[in-house]
PDB file of C-alpha atoms in Angstrom:
ATOM      1  CA  LYS A 225    -108.141 -71.738 -80.556  1.00  0.00           C
ATOM      2  CA  GLN A 226    -107.740 -72.436 -84.475  1.00  0.00           C
ATOM      3  CA  GLU A 227    -107.216 -75.967 -85.007  1.00  0.00           C
ATOM      4  CA  VAL A 228    -106.960 -77.838 -88.101  1.00  0.00           C
ATOM      5  CA  THR A 229    -107.765 -81.426 -88.369  1.00  0.00           C
ATOM      6  CA  GLN A 230    -107.934 -83.954 -90.882  1.00  0.00           C
ATOM      7  CA  ILE A 231    -109.630 -87.394 -91.411  1.00  0.00           C
ATOM      8  CA  PRO A 232    -108.448 -90.284 -91.463  1.00  0.00           C
ATOM      9  CA  ALA A 233    -104.727 -90.189 -90.673  1.00  0.00           C
ATOM     10  CA  ALA A 234    -104.022 -93.073 -93.201  1.00  0.00           C
ATOM     11  CA  LEU A 235    -106.085 -94.724 -96.554  1.00  0.00           C
ATOM     12  CA  SER A 236    -105.556 -97.438 -98.509  1.00  0.00           C
ATOM     13  CA  VAL A 237    -107.922 -97.350-102.185  1.00  0.00           C
ATOM     14  CA  PRO A 238    -106.773 -99.077-105.090  1.00  0.00           C
ATOM     15  CA  GLU A 239    -104.976 -97.681-108.580  1.00  0.00           C
ATOM     16  CA  GLY A 240    -107.202 -96.056-110.696  1.00  0.00           C
ATOM     17  CA  GLU A 241    -110.217 -95.402-108.192  1.00  0.00           C
ATOM     18  CA  ASN A 242    -111.964 -92.097-107.497  1.00  0.00           C
ATOM     19  CA  LEU A 243    -110.518 -90.809-103.827  1.00  0.00           C
ATOM     20  CA  VAL A 244    -111.748 -87.828-101.354  1.00  0.00           C
ATOM     21  CA  LEU A 245    -109.535 -86.499 -98.271  1.00  0.00           C
ATOM     22  CA  ASN A 246    -110.786 -84.723 -95.721  1.00  0.00           C
ATOM     23  CA  CYS A 247    -110.261 -81.516 -93.534  1.00  0.00           C
ATOM     24  CA  SER A 248    -111.805 -79.472 -90.950  1.00  0.00           C
ATOM     25  CA  PHE A 249    -110.963 -75.870 -89.302  1.00  0.00           C
ATOM     26  CA  THR A 250    -112.287 -74.435 -86.496  1.00  0.00           C
ATOM     27  CA  ASP A 251    -112.895 -70.809 -87.510  1.00  0.00           C
ATOM     28  CA  SER A 252    -114.732 -70.266 -90.238  1.00  0.00           C
ATOM     29  CA  ALA A 253    -112.951 -66.681 -90.977  1.00  0.00           C
ATOM     30  CA  ILE A 254    -109.673 -67.765 -92.988  1.00  0.00           C
ATOM     31  CA  TYR A 255    -108.398 -65.803 -95.235  1.00  0.00           C
ATOM     32  CA  ASN A 256    -106.781 -69.280 -97.605  1.00  0.00           C
ATOM     33  CA  LEU A 257    -106.422 -72.757 -97.513  1.00  0.00           C
ATOM     34  CA  GLN A 258    -104.077 -74.017 -99.422  1.00  0.00           C
ATOM     35  CA  TRP A 259    -102.976 -78.558 -99.760  1.00  0.00           C
ATOM     36  CA  PHE A 260     -99.817 -80.127-100.234  1.00  0.00           C
ATOM     37  CA  ARG A 261     -98.172 -83.072-100.831  1.00  0.00           C
ATOM     38  CA  GLN A 262     -95.143 -84.460 -98.785  1.00  0.00           C
ATOM     39  CA  ASP A 263     -93.242 -87.735-100.399  1.00  0.00           C
ATOM     40  CA  PRO A 264     -91.064 -89.825 -97.487  1.00  0.00           C
ATOM     41  CA  GLY A 265     -88.026 -87.777 -96.796  1.00  0.00           C
ATOM     42  CA  LYS A 266     -88.785 -84.920 -98.412  1.00  0.00           C
ATOM     43  CA  GLY A 267     -90.535 -81.261 -98.114  1.00  0.00           C
ATOM     44  CA  LEU A 268     -93.616 -79.872 -99.252  1.00  0.00           C
ATOM     45  CA  THR A 269     -94.929 -78.979-102.793  1.00  0.00           C
ATOM     46  CA  SER A 270     -98.499 -76.916-103.262  1.00  0.00           C
ATOM     47  CA  LEU A 271    -101.311 -78.329-104.918  1.00  0.00           C
ATOM     48  CA  LEU A 272    -103.277 -76.380-104.639  1.00  0.00           C
ATOM     49  CA  LEU A 273    -104.690 -72.706-102.993  1.00  0.00           C
ATOM     50  CA  ILE A 274    -108.132 -71.633-102.798  1.00  0.00           C
ATOM     51  CA  GLN A 275    -108.435 -68.096-100.995  1.00  0.00           C
ATOM     52  CA  SER A 276    -111.495 -67.219 -99.213  1.00  0.00           C
ATOM     53  CA  SER A 277    -113.404 -65.689-101.484  1.00  0.00           C
ATOM     54  CA  GLN A 278    -113.407 -69.274-103.185  1.00  0.00           C
ATOM     55  CA  ARG A 279    -115.374 -72.164-103.484  1.00  0.00           C
ATOM     56  CA  GLU A 280    -112.976 -74.326-105.439  1.00  0.00           C
ATOM     57  CA  GLN A 281    -110.158 -74.750-107.129  1.00  0.00           C
ATOM     58  CA  THR A 282    -108.805 -77.394-109.891  1.00  0.00           C
ATOM     59  CA  SER A 283    -105.731 -78.523-111.245  1.00  0.00           C
ATOM     60  CA  GLY A 284    -105.643 -81.339-113.424  1.00  0.00           C
ATOM     61  CA  ARG A 285    -107.265 -84.788-111.159  1.00  0.00           C
ATOM     62  CA  LEU A 286    -107.454 -82.829-108.795  1.00  0.00           C
ATOM     63  CA  ASN A 287    -110.168 -80.671-106.863  1.00  0.00           C
ATOM     64  CA  ALA A 288    -109.849 -79.185-103.926  1.00  0.00           C
ATOM     65  CA  SER A 289    -113.425 -77.379-102.692  1.00  0.00           C
ATOM     66  CA  LEU A 290    -114.222 -74.598-100.038  1.00  0.00           C
ATOM     67  CA  ASP A 291    -117.105 -74.381 -97.555  1.00  0.00           C
ATOM     68  CA  LYS A 292    -116.178 -71.604 -95.067  1.00  0.00           C
ATOM     69  CA  SER A 293    -120.029 -71.903 -92.967  1.00  0.00           C
ATOM     70  CA  SER A 294    -119.536 -75.700 -92.181  1.00  0.00           C
ATOM     71  CA  GLY A 295    -115.147 -75.412 -91.322  1.00  0.00           C
ATOM     72  CA  ARG A 296    -114.407 -77.989 -93.972  1.00  0.00           C
ATOM     73  CA  SER A 297    -112.746 -78.363 -97.242  1.00  0.00           C
ATOM     74  CA  THR A 298    -112.367 -81.279 -99.435  1.00  0.00           C
ATOM     75  CA  LEU A 299    -109.583 -82.620-101.987  1.00  0.00           C
ATOM     76  CA  TYR A 300    -111.010 -85.066-104.398  1.00  0.00           C
ATOM     77  CA  ILE A 301    -108.172 -86.470-107.179  1.00  0.00           C
ATOM     78  CA  ALA A 302    -109.371 -88.833-109.345  1.00  0.00           C
ATOM     79  CA  ALA A 303    -108.507 -92.007-111.168  1.00  0.00           C
ATOM     80  CA  SER A 304    -105.565 -92.614-108.350  1.00  0.00           C
ATOM     81  CA  GLN A 305    -102.283 -93.514-109.469  1.00  0.00           C
ATOM     82  CA  PRO A 306     -99.790 -95.459-107.598  1.00  0.00           C
ATOM     83  CA  GLY A 307     -97.990 -92.065-108.146  1.00  0.00           C
ATOM     84  CA  ASP A 308    -100.107 -90.257-105.564  1.00  0.00           C
ATOM     85  CA  SER A 309     -99.483 -92.283-102.984  1.00  0.00           C
ATOM     86  CA  ALA A 310     -98.160 -89.575-100.343  1.00  0.00           C
ATOM     87  CA  THR A 311     -99.038 -87.584 -97.326  1.00  0.00           C
ATOM     88  CA  TYR A 312    -101.083 -84.459 -98.374  1.00  0.00           C
ATOM     89  CA  LEU A 313    -101.340 -82.169 -95.524  1.00  0.00           C
ATOM     90  CA  CYS A 314    -104.672 -79.095 -95.674  1.00  0.00           C
ATOM     91  CA  ALA A 315    -103.369 -75.767 -93.824  1.00  0.00           C
ATOM     92  CA  VAL A 316    -105.495 -72.954 -93.453  1.00  0.00           C
ATOM     93  CA  ASN A 317    -104.195 -68.998 -93.299  1.00  0.00           C
ATOM     94  CA  PHE A 318    -106.635 -67.723 -89.969  1.00  0.00           C
ATOM     95  CA  GLY A 319    -105.525 -64.260 -91.567  1.00  0.00           C
ATOM     96  CA  ASN A 320    -102.529 -64.454 -88.703  1.00  0.00           C
ATOM     97  CA  GLU A 321     -99.441 -64.511 -91.374  1.00  0.00           C
ATOM     98  CA  LYS A 322     -98.919 -68.038 -90.681  1.00  0.00           C
ATOM     99  CA  LEU A 323    -100.391 -71.780 -91.962  1.00  0.00           C
ATOM    100  CA  THR A 324    -102.282 -73.899 -89.274  1.00  0.00           C
ATOM    101  CA  PHE A 325    -101.916 -77.470 -90.752  1.00  0.00           C
ATOM    102  CA  GLY A 326    -103.175 -80.247 -90.239  1.00  0.00           C
ATOM    103  CA  THR A 327    -101.665 -83.574 -88.670  1.00  0.00           C
ATOM    104  CA  GLY A 328    -101.874 -84.726 -92.645  1.00  0.00           C
ATOM    105  CA  THR A 329    -103.636 -88.233 -94.237  1.00  0.00           C
ATOM    106  CA  ARG A 330    -101.228 -90.871 -95.274  1.00  0.00           C
ATOM    107  CA  LEU A 331    -102.388 -91.976 -98.790  1.00  0.00           C
ATOM    108  CA  THR A 332    -101.528 -95.740 -99.868  1.00  0.00           C
ATOM    109  CA  ILE A 333    -102.613 -96.802-103.744  1.00  0.00           C
ATOM    110  CA  ILE A 334    -102.719 -99.885-104.245  1.00  0.00           C
ATOM    111  CA  PRO A 335    -101.764-101.288-108.273  1.00  0.00           C
TER     112      PRO A 335
ATOM    113  CA  ASP B 292     -83.655 -72.936-110.313  1.00  0.00           C
ATOM    114  CA  THR B 293     -84.842 -73.891-107.062  1.00  0.00           C
ATOM    115  CA  ALA B 294     -87.162 -71.563-105.189  1.00  0.00           C
ATOM    116  CA  VAL B 295     -86.363 -71.684-101.968  1.00  0.00           C
ATOM    117  CA  SER B 296     -83.421 -72.952-100.983  1.00  0.00           C
ATOM    118  CA  GLN B 297     -81.968 -74.810 -97.475  1.00  0.00           C
ATOM    119  CA  THR B 298     -78.389 -75.448 -96.253  1.00  0.00           C
ATOM    120  CA  PRO B 299     -77.726 -78.091 -94.869  1.00  0.00           C
ATOM    121  CA  LYS B 300     -80.115 -80.733 -95.999  1.00  0.00           C
ATOM    122  CA  TYR B 301     -78.983 -82.766 -93.618  1.00  0.00           C
ATOM    123  CA  LEU B 302     -77.228 -81.836 -90.260  1.00  0.00           C
ATOM    124  CA  VAL B 303     -76.202 -83.998 -87.286  1.00  0.00           C
ATOM    125  CA  THR B 304     -74.544 -82.914 -83.837  1.00  0.00           C
ATOM    126  CA  GLN B 305     -74.029 -83.026 -80.479  1.00  0.00           C
ATOM    127  CA  MET B 306     -75.854 -81.592 -77.670  1.00  0.00           C
ATOM    128  CA  GLY B 307     -75.350 -78.634 -76.265  1.00  0.00           C
ATOM    129  CA  ASN B 308     -73.677 -77.033 -79.900  1.00  0.00           C
ATOM    130  CA  ASP B 309     -74.544 -74.533 -81.666  1.00  0.00           C
ATOM    131  CA  LYS B 310     -75.771 -74.582 -85.420  1.00  0.00           C
ATOM    132  CA  SER B 311     -77.281 -72.500 -87.864  1.00  0.00           C
ATOM    133  CA  ILE B 312     -79.825 -73.392 -91.043  1.00  0.00           C
ATOM    134  CA  LYS B 313     -79.447 -70.833 -93.647  1.00  0.00           C
ATOM    135  CA  CYS B 314     -82.566 -70.326 -96.036  1.00  0.00           C
ATOM    136  CA  GLU B 315     -82.646 -68.208 -99.353  1.00  0.00           C
ATOM    137  CA  GLN B 316     -85.240 -67.487-101.756  1.00  0.00           C
ATOM    138  CA  ASN B 317     -85.077 -66.135-105.479  1.00  0.00           C
ATOM    139  CA  LEU B 318     -88.929 -65.881-106.049  1.00  0.00           C
ATOM    140  CA  GLY B 319     -88.821 -61.742-104.553  1.00  0.00           C
ATOM    141  CA  HIS B 320     -91.229 -62.306-101.357  1.00  0.00           C
ATOM    142  CA  ASP B 321     -91.734 -60.093 -98.943  1.00  0.00           C
ATOM    143  CA  THR B 322     -92.367 -62.750 -96.359  1.00  0.00           C
ATOM    144  CA  MET B 323     -90.116 -66.140 -95.051  1.00  0.00           C
ATOM    145  CA  TYR B 324     -91.220 -68.841 -92.435  1.00  0.00           C
ATOM    146  CA  TRP B 325     -89.184 -70.734 -89.736  1.00  0.00           C
ATOM    147  CA  TYR B 326     -91.712 -74.087 -89.862  1.00  0.00           C
ATOM    148  CA  LYS B 327     -90.738 -77.744 -87.372  1.00  0.00           C
ATOM    149  CA  GLN B 328     -92.011 -80.316 -88.198  1.00  0.00           C
ATOM    150  CA  ASP B 329     -91.534 -83.193 -85.024  1.00  0.00           C
ATOM    151  CA  SER B 330     -91.329 -86.921 -85.149  1.00  0.00           C
ATOM    152  CA  LYS B 331     -95.038 -87.015 -85.512  1.00  0.00           C
ATOM    153  CA  LYS B 332     -94.533 -85.349 -88.706  1.00  0.00           C
ATOM    154  CA  PHE B 333     -96.778 -82.283 -87.192  1.00  0.00           C
ATOM    155  CA  LEU B 334     -95.047 -79.061 -88.733  1.00  0.00           C
ATOM    156  CA  LYS B 335     -95.807 -75.781 -86.378  1.00  0.00           C
ATOM    157  CA  ILE B 336     -94.743 -72.188 -87.624  1.00  0.00           C
ATOM    158  CA  MET B 337     -91.482 -70.414 -85.808  1.00  0.00           C
ATOM    159  CA  PHE B 338     -91.135 -67.325 -86.495  1.00  0.00           C
ATOM    160  CA  SER B 339     -91.935 -65.361 -89.946  1.00  0.00           C
ATOM    161  CA  TYR B 340     -89.781 -61.934 -91.318  1.00  0.00           C
ATOM    162  CA  ASN B 341     -91.842 -59.273 -93.751  1.00  0.00           C
ATOM    163  CA  ASN B 342     -88.991 -57.243 -95.551  1.00  0.00           C
ATOM    164  CA  LYS B 343     -86.762 -58.568 -92.529  1.00  0.00           C
ATOM    165  CA  GLU B 344     -88.705 -57.413 -89.750  1.00  0.00           C
ATOM    166  CA  LEU B 345     -89.759 -60.056 -87.446  1.00  0.00           C
ATOM    167  CA  ILE B 346     -93.857 -60.190 -87.355  1.00  0.00           C
ATOM    168  CA  ILE B 347     -94.437 -63.638 -85.433  1.00  0.00           C
ATOM    169  CA  ASN B 348     -92.634 -65.562 -82.607  1.00  0.00           C
ATOM    170  CA  GLU B 349     -94.154 -68.577 -81.870  1.00  0.00           C
ATOM    171  CA  THR B 350     -93.434 -70.171 -78.330  1.00  0.00           C
ATOM    172  CA  VAL B 351     -89.773 -71.028 -79.192  1.00  0.00           C
ATOM    173  CA  PRO B 352     -87.298 -71.138 -76.391  1.00  0.00           C
ATOM    174  CA  ASN B 353     -84.855 -68.353 -76.871  1.00  0.00           C
ATOM    175  CA  ARG B 354     -81.866 -70.748 -78.085  1.00  0.00           C
ATOM    176  CA  PHE B 355     -83.601 -70.194 -81.698  1.00  0.00           C
ATOM    177  CA  SER B 356     -82.470 -66.800 -83.128  1.00  0.00           C
ATOM    178  CA  PRO B 357     -83.982 -66.014 -86.435  1.00  0.00           C
ATOM    179  CA  LYS B 358     -81.443 -63.635 -88.629  1.00  0.00           C
ATOM    180  CA  SER B 359     -82.721 -61.318 -92.005  1.00  0.00           C
ATOM    181  CA  PRO B 360     -80.106 -59.914 -93.478  1.00  0.00           C
ATOM    182  CA  ASP B 361     -82.325 -59.085 -96.188  1.00  0.00           C
ATOM    183  CA  LYS B 362     -85.648 -60.021 -97.496  1.00  0.00           C
ATOM    184  CA  ALA B 363     -84.175 -63.381 -99.530  1.00  0.00           C
ATOM    185  CA  HIS B 364     -82.848 -64.041 -96.403  1.00  0.00           C
ATOM    186  CA  LEU B 365     -83.854 -66.259 -93.445  1.00  0.00           C
ATOM    187  CA  ASN B 366     -81.169 -67.853 -91.128  1.00  0.00           C
ATOM    188  CA  LEU B 367     -82.224 -69.774 -88.079  1.00  0.00           C
ATOM    189  CA  HIS B 368     -79.527 -70.419 -85.316  1.00  0.00           C
ATOM    190  CA  ILE B 369     -79.972 -72.230 -82.563  1.00  0.00           C
ATOM    191  CA  ASN B 370     -77.219 -71.904 -79.429  1.00  0.00           C
ATOM    192  CA  SER B 371     -76.897 -75.125 -77.198  1.00  0.00           C
ATOM    193  CA  LEU B 372     -79.003 -77.781 -78.926  1.00  0.00           C
ATOM    194  CA  GLU B 373     -81.035 -80.322 -76.811  1.00  0.00           C
ATOM    195  CA  LEU B 374     -81.682 -83.615 -78.012  1.00  0.00           C
ATOM    196  CA  GLY B 375     -85.825 -81.980 -78.494  1.00  0.00           C
ATOM    197  CA  ASP B 376     -84.436 -79.989 -81.121  1.00  0.00           C
ATOM    198  CA  SER B 377     -83.943 -83.306 -83.225  1.00  0.00           C
ATOM    199  CA  ALA B 378     -86.435 -82.517 -86.216  1.00  0.00           C
ATOM    200  CA  VAL B 379     -87.056 -81.162 -90.310  1.00  0.00           C
ATOM    201  CA  TYR B 380     -86.922 -77.411 -90.374  1.00  0.00           C
ATOM    202  CA  PHE B 381     -89.186 -75.719 -92.879  1.00  0.00           C
ATOM    203  CA  CYS B 382     -88.195 -72.232 -94.884  1.00  0.00           C
ATOM    204  CA  ALA B 383     -91.144 -71.137 -96.628  1.00  0.00           C
ATOM    205  CA  SER B 384     -91.940 -67.881 -98.174  1.00  0.00           C
ATOM    206  CA  SER B 385     -94.718 -65.962 -99.272  1.00  0.00           C
ATOM    207  CA  GLN B 386     -95.992 -62.344-101.248  1.00  0.00           C
ATOM    208  CA  ASN B 387     -98.528 -60.554 -99.205  1.00  0.00           C
ATOM    209  CA  SER B 388     -99.312 -63.698 -96.997  1.00  0.00           C
ATOM    210  CA  VAL B 389    -101.084 -65.667-100.455  1.00  0.00           C
ATOM    211  CA  GLU B 390     -99.286 -69.164-101.340  1.00  0.00           C
ATOM    212  CA  GLN B 391     -96.996 -70.036 -99.048  1.00  0.00           C
ATOM    213  CA  TYR B 392     -93.573 -72.155-100.888  1.00  0.00           C
ATOM    214  CA  PHE B 393     -91.599 -74.273 -98.996  1.00  0.00           C
ATOM    215  CA  GLY B 394     -88.046 -75.163 -99.077  1.00  0.00           C
ATOM    216  CA  PRO B 395     -86.359 -78.888 -99.663  1.00  0.00           C
ATOM    217  CA  GLY B 396     -86.257 -79.409 -95.284  1.00  0.00           C
ATOM    218  CA  THR B 397     -83.240 -79.603 -93.481  1.00  0.00           C
ATOM    219  CA  ARG B 398     -83.462 -82.897 -91.216  1.00  0.00           C
ATOM    220  CA  LEU B 399     -81.311 -81.998 -87.547  1.00  0.00           C
ATOM    221  CA  THR B 400     -80.638 -84.965 -85.486  1.00  0.00           C
ATOM    222  CA  VAL B 401     -78.976 -84.410 -81.773  1.00  0.00           C
ATOM    223  CA  THR B 402     -77.203 -87.146 -79.989  1.00  0.00           C
TER     224      THR B 402
END
């Protein structure tokens, strides 16, 4: 069964610190992986997309890595800010035309 | 310009009613999706259409019927609404199953 897991479910970090969010998936034969951000009561904002052939993608203070062999992806956020507080969702396309989502990590940046 | 739009944003209705949610994308994408986010914030695929043809139909009750009049629109009609249908419904689109773009969501409350 193709599953995506995100641990921890919640994370609190002081402002300014660097942090890593984790995502693991059960099937290494993935097509691509997307990281999203969801603010309370809002929709999903796509942060980074990593194709199966890529090892990492960067956008500003965000860096996402992909290790298919171990079934893991990480989202690294540098110099965290209170505005980074949100739920971060990892979603995997296992090549079956749909995204399978993790349960998310709720991130709180403490000023 | 909104890339993926949904109407209405909020929908409150009574059990047994029939309701529709509309979705439109102006990105020129060929694939559109409906996802459901339950009370525990877990997102799961419901349907996917490619160029007006149904390609994914997860184990969704047949009270839910998607309709795609053209590749820019994917509507969701729900018959005989039940309490358990209360959730946030997200529409999304993609081109060639690459990056998915999500709409703002429709919060459905069944009383």
